[in-house]
Short mmCIF file of C-alpha atoms and ligand atoms in Angstrom, two decimals:
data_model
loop_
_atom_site.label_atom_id
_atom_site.label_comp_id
_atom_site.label_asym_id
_atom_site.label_seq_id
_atom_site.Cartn_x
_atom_site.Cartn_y
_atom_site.Cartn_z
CA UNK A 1 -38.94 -6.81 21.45
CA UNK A 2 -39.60 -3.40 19.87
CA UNK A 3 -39.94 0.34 21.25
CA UNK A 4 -40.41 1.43 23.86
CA UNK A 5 -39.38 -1.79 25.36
CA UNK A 6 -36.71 -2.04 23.64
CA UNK A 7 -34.44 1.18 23.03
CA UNK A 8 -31.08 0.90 20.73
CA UNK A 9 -30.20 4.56 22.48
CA UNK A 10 -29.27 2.39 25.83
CA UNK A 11 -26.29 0.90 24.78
CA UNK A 12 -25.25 4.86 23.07
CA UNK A 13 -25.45 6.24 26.42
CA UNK A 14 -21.57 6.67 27.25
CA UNK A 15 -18.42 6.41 26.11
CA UNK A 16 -18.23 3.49 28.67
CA UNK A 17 -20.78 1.60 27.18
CA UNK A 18 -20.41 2.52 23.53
CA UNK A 19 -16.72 0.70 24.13
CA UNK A 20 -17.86 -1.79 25.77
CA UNK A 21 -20.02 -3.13 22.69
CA UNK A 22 -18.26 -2.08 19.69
CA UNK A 23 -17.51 -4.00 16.93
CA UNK A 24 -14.50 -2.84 14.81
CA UNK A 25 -11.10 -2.77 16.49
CA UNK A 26 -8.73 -0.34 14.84
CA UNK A 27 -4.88 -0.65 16.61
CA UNK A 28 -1.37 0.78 15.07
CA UNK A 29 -0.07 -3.12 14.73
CA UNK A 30 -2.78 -3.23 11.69
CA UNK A 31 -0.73 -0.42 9.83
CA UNK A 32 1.71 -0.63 7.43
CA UNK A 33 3.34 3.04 6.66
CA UNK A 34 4.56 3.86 2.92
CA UNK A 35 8.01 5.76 2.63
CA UNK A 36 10.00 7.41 -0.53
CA UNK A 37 13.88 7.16 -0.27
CA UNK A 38 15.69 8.98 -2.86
CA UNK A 39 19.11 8.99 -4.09
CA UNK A 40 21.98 10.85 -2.94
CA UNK A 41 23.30 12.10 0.44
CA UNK A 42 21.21 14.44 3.00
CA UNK A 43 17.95 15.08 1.04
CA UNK A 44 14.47 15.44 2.88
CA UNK A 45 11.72 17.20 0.80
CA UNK A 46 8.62 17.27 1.71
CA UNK A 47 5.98 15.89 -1.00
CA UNK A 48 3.23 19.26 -1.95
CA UNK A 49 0.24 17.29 -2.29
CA UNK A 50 1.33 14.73 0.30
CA UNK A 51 1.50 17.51 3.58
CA UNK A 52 4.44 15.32 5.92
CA UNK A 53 5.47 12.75 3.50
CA UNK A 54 8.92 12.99 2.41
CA UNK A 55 11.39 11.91 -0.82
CA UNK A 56 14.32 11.06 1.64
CA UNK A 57 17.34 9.78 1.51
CA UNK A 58 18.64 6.87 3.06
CA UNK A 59 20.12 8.62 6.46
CA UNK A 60 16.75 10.28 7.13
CA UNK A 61 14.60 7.49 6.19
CA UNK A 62 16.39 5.54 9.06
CA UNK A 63 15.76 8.18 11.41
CA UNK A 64 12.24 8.56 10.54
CA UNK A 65 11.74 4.86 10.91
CA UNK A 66 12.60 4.62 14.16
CA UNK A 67 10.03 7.01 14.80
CA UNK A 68 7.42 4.83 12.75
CA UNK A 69 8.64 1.56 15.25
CA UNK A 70 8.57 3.53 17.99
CA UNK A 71 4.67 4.77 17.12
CA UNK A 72 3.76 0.49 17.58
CA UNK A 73 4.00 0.42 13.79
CA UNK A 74 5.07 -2.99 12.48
CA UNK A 75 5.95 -1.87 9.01
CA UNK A 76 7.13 0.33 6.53
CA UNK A 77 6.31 -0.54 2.14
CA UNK A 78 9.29 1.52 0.73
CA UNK A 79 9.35 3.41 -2.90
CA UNK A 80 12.63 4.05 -4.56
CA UNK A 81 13.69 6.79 -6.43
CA UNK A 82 16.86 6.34 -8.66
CA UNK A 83 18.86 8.72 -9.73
CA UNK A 84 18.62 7.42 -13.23
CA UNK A 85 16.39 5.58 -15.52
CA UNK A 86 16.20 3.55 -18.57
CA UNK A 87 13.56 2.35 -20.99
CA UNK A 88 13.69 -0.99 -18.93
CA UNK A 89 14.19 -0.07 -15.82
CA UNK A 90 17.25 -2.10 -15.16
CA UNK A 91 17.54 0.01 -12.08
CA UNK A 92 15.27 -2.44 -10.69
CA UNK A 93 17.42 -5.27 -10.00
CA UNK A 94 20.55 -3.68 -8.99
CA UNK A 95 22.09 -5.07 -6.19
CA UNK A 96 23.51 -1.26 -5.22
CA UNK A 97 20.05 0.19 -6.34
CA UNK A 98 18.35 2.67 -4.04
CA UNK A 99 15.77 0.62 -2.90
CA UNK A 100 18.81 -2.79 -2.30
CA UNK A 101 20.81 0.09 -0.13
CA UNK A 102 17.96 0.88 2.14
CA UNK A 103 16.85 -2.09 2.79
CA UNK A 104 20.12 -2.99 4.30
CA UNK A 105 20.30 0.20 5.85
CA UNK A 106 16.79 -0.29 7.90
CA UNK A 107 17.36 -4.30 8.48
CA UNK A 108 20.46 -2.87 10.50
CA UNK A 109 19.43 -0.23 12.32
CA UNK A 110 15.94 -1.26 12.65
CA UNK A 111 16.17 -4.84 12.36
CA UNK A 112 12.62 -5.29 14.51
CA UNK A 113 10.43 -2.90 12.09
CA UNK A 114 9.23 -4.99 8.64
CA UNK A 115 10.73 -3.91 5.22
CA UNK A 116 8.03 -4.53 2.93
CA UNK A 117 9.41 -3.62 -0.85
CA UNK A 118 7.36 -2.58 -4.01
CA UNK A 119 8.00 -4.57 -6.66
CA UNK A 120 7.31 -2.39 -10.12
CA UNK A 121 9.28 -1.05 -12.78
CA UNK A 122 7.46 2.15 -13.03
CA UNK A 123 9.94 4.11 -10.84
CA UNK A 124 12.71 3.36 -12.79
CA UNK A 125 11.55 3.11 -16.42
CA UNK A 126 12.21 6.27 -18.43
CA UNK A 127 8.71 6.21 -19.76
CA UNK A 128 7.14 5.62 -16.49
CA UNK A 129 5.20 2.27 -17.16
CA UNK A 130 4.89 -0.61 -15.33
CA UNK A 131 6.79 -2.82 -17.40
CA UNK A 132 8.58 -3.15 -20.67
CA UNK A 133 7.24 -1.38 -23.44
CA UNK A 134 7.32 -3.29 -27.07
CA UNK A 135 4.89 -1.74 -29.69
CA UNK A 136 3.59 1.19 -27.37
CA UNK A 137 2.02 -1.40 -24.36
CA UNK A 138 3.47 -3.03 -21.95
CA UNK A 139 4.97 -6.70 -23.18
CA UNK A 140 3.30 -8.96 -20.10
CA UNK A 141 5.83 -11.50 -20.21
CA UNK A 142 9.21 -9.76 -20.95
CA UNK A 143 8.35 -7.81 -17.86
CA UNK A 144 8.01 -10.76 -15.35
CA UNK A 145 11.63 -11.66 -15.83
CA UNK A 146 12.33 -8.39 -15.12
CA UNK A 147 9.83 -8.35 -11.95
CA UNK A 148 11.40 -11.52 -10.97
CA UNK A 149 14.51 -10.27 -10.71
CA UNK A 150 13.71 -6.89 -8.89
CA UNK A 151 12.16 -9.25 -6.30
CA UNK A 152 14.92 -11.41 -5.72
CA UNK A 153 17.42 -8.71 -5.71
CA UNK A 154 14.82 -7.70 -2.76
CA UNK A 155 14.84 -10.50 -1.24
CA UNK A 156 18.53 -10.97 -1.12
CA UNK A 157 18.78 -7.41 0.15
CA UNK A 158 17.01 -8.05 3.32
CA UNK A 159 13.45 -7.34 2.17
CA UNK A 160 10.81 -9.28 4.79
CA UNK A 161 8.18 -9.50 2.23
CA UNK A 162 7.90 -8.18 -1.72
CA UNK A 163 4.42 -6.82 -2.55
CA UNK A 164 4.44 -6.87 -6.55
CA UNK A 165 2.55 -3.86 -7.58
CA UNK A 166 2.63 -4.21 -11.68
CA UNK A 167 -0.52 -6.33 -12.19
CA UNK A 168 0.83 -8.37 -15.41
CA UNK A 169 -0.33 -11.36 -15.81
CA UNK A 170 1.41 -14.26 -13.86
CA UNK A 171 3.51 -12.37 -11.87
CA UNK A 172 2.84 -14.12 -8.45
CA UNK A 173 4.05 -16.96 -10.10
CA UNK A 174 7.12 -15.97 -11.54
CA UNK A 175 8.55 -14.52 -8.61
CA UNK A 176 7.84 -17.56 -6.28
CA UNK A 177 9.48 -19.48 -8.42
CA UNK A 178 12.51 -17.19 -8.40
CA UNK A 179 12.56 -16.90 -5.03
CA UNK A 180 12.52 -20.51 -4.64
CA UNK A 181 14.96 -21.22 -6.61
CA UNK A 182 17.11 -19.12 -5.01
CA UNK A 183 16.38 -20.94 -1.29
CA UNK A 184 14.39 -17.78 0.03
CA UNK A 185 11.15 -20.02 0.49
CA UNK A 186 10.06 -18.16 3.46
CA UNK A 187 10.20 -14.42 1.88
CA UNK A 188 6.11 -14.02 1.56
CA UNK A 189 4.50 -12.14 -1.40
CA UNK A 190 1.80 -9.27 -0.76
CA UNK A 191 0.63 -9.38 -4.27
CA UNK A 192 -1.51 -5.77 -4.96
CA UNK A 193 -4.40 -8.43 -6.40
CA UNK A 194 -7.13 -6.00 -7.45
CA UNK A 195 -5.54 -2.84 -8.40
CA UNK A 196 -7.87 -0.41 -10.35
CA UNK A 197 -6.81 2.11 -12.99
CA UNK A 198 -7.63 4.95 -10.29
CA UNK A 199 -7.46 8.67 -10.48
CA UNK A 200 -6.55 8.65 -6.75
CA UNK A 201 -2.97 7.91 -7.97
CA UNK A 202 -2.08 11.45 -8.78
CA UNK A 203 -0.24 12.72 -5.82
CA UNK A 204 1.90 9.21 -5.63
CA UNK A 205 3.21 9.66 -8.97
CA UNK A 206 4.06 12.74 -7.93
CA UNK A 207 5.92 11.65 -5.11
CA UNK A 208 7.67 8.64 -6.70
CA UNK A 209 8.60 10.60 -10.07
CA UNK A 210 6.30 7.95 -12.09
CA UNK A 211 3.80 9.15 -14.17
CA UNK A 212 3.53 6.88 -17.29
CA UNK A 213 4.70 9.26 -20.18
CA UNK A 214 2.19 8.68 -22.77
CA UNK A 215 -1.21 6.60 -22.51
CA UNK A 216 -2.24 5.37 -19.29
CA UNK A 217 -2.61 2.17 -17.13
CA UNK A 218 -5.55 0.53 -18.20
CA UNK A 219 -4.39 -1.91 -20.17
CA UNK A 220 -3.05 -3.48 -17.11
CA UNK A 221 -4.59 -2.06 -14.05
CA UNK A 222 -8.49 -3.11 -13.34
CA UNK A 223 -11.41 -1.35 -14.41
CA UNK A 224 -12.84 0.52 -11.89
CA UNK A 225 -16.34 -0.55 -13.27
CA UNK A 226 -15.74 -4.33 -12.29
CA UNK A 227 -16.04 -6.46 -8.51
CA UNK A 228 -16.34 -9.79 -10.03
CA UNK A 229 -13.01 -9.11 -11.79
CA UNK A 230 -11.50 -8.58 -8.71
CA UNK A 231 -12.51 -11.57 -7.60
CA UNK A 232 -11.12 -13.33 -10.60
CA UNK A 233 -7.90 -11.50 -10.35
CA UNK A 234 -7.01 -12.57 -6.23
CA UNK A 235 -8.22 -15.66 -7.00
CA UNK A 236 -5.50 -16.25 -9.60
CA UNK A 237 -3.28 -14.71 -7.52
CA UNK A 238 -3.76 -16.75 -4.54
CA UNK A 239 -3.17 -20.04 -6.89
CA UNK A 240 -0.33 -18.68 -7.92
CA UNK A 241 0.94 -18.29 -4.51
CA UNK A 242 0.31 -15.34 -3.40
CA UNK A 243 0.51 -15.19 0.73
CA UNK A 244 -1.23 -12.22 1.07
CA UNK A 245 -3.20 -9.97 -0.97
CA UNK A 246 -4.58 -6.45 -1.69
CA UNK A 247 -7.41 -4.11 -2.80
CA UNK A 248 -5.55 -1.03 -3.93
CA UNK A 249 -7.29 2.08 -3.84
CA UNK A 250 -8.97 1.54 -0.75
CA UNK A 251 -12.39 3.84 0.40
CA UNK A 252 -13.64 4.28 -3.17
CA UNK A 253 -13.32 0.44 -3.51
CA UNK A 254 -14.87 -0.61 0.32
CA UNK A 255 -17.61 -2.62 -1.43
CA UNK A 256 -14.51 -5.14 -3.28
CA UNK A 257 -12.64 -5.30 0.30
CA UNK A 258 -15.81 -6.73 1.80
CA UNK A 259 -16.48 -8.89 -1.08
CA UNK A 260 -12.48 -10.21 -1.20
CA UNK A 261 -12.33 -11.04 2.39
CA UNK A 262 -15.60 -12.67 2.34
CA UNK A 263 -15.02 -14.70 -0.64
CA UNK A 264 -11.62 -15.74 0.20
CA UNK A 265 -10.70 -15.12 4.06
CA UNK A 266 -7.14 -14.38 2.88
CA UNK A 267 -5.21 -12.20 4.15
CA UNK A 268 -6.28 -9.05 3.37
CA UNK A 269 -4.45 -5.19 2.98
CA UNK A 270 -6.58 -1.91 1.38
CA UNK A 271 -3.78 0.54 0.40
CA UNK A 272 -5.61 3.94 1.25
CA UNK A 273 -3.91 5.88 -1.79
CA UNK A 274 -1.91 9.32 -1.85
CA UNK A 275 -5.18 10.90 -3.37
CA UNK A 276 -7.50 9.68 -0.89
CA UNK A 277 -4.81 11.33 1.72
CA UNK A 278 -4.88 14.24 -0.12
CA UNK A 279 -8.11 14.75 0.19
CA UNK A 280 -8.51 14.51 3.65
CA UNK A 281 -5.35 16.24 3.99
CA UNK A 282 -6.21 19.60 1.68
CA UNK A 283 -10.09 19.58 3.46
CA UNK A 284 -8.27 19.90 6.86
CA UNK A 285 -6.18 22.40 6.13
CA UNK A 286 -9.04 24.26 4.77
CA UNK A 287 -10.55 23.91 7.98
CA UNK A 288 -13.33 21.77 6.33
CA UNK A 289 -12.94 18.50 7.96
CA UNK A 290 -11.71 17.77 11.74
CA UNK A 291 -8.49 15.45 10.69
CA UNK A 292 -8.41 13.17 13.57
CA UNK A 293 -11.80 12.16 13.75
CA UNK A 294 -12.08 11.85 9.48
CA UNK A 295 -9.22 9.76 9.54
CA UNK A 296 -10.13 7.42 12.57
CA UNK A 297 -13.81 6.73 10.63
CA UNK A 298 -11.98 5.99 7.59
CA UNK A 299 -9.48 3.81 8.72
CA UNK A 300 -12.21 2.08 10.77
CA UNK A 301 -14.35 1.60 7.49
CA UNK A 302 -11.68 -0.33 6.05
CA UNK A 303 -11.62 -2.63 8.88
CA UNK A 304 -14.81 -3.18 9.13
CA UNK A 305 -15.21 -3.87 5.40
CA UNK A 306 -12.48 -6.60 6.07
CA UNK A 307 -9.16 -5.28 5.80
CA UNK A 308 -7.26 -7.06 8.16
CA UNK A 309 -4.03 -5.00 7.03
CA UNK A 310 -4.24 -0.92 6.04
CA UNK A 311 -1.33 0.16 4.20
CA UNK A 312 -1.83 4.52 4.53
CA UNK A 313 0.20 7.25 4.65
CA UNK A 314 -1.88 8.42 7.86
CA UNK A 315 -0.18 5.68 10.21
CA UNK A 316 2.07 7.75 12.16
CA UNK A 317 -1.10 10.02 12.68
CA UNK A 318 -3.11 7.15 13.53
CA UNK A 319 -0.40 5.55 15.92
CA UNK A 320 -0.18 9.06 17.90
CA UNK A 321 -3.62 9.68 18.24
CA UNK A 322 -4.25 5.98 19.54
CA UNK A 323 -1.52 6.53 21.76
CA UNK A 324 -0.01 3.17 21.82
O1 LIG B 401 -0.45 5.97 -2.99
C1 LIG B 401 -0.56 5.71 -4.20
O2 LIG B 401 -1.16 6.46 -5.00
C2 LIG B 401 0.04 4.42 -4.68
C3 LIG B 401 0.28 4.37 -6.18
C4 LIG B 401 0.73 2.99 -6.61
C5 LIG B 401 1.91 2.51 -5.83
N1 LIG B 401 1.97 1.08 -5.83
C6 LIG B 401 0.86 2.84 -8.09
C7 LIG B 401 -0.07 3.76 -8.80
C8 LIG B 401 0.23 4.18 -10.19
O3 LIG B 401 1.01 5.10 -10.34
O4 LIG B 401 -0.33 3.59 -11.09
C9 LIG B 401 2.25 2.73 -8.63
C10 LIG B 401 2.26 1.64 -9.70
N2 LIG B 401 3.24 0.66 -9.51
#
């Protein structure tokens, strides 16, 4: 069966027919939609390198997510921004803390739309880490309490599922076990498995008011050099208990998403990061790339590599243009 009997071109012919046989679905119930809320009353500012993202307080972040249901979306991952820090983030855990308040605030008005909350101390730590720092790095297990906590303080908020974005060791663990002990055996963990020590961070930390204040992340996040690792690392996390997990940054990482979902048929999300957004974002407006159609072929690459969730700050975007 070869040419010219055979000709791929027939089944290119039309739109029609190019529908008809295609292989990767892409739909706005797939998406999961980042959001900043910030302290105090009436605030909306628009993030520079993040073109329609917002650091919002809690009034406008309810409006806006009725606009994000509305779109088909099924979910929002929210950010918090206190209005103060500390060198171990107690912020965290408090049951009046910015990220406690919203999550009541969007279970009420928007009880149908899922509150998915990150779980890391670097928002609220003075010094911008991920955890608790003893003797200039991170001390892995004096953070998980404090992980553990944050979670259940989550949880007992409202939350619908915690997504622990810290990668120490045995966190997965540590907060199913608080959150069993507490009776809240049905709140499901997104764990961020395979998280890599990634430039494309920049514009997030940003956003969120987290860059770490000296060193870096790379004595906790993954090394960008390593798939087997990756493996390794949502491996664990699945034994630990994790219910879903995540390859986080997502299109310079497509070859680990096909390799995770392959290896494990778990459930699967690729967080497209801010500075992948960026960049699609700042070519646009340059008039170097057509937006829509960028975005559509790079959502649809992270399907197609596996992803059966994409967490991106495109979704509304997405949502419109497929018009559901
Ligand atoms: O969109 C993004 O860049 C996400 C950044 C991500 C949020 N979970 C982390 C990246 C970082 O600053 O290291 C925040 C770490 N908890």
């Amino acid at each position: 069966m070869y040419f010219p009997s055979y000709r791929m071109r027939r089944l290119r012919q039309t739109e029609q027919i190019r529908n008809l046989v295609h292989e990767t679905d892409l739909l706005p119930d797939r998406l999961v939609y980042p959001m900043f809320v910030t302290h105090g009353e009436n605030k909306r500012a628009e993030i520079q390198s993040m073109p329609g993202c917002y650091q919002q307080s809690i009034s406008h972040l309810v409006e806006e997510a009725k606009e994000v249901r509305d779109l088909g979306i099924p979910a929002v991952l929210l950010f918090g921004i206190p209005a103060e820090k500390d060198d171990i983030g107690s912020g965290a855990y408090d049951e009046e803390g910015i990220i406690q308040m919203a999550v009541s605030a969007l279970k009420e008005a928007v009880p149908e739309l899922l509150v998915i909350t990150d779980v890391c101390l670097c928002e609220y730590t003075s010094h911008g880490h991920c955890g608790i720092v003893r003797d200039g790095d991170v001390d892995n297990d004096l953070t998980l309490e404090m992980l553990a906590k944050m979670a259940l303080s989550h949880a007992e908020s409202g939350a619908d599922i915690v997504a622990p974005s810290d990668m120490m060791d045995g966190r997965v663990a540590a907060i199913r076990s608080a959150l069993d002990a507490e009776g809240l055996i049905n709140t499901p963990i997104m764990s961020y498995a395979a998280k890599f020590a990634s430039a494309f961070y920049g514009p997030f930390r940003e956003a969120a008011e987290s860059s770490p204040e000296f060193g870096d992340r790379r004595s906790y996040q993954m090394d960008y050099r390593n798939s087997d690792e990756a493996v390794r690392e949502v491996l664990l996390d699945i034994e630990e208990g994790a219910d879903m997990v995540m390859v986080k940054p997502a299109l310079p990482y497509l070859d680990v998403i096909f390799r995770v979902k392959q290896e494990t048929k778990f459930p699967l999300a690729a967080y497209n990061v801010s500075g992948e957004y960026a960049m699609i974002k700042a070519a646009a407006a340059a008039g170097w790339l057509d937006e829509k159609h960028a975005v559509l072929e790079a959502m649809t690459a992270m399907r197609r590599a596996g992803a059966d969730v994409i967490i991106t700050y495109h979704a509304k975007d997405v949502a419109s243009w497929l018009g559901r």
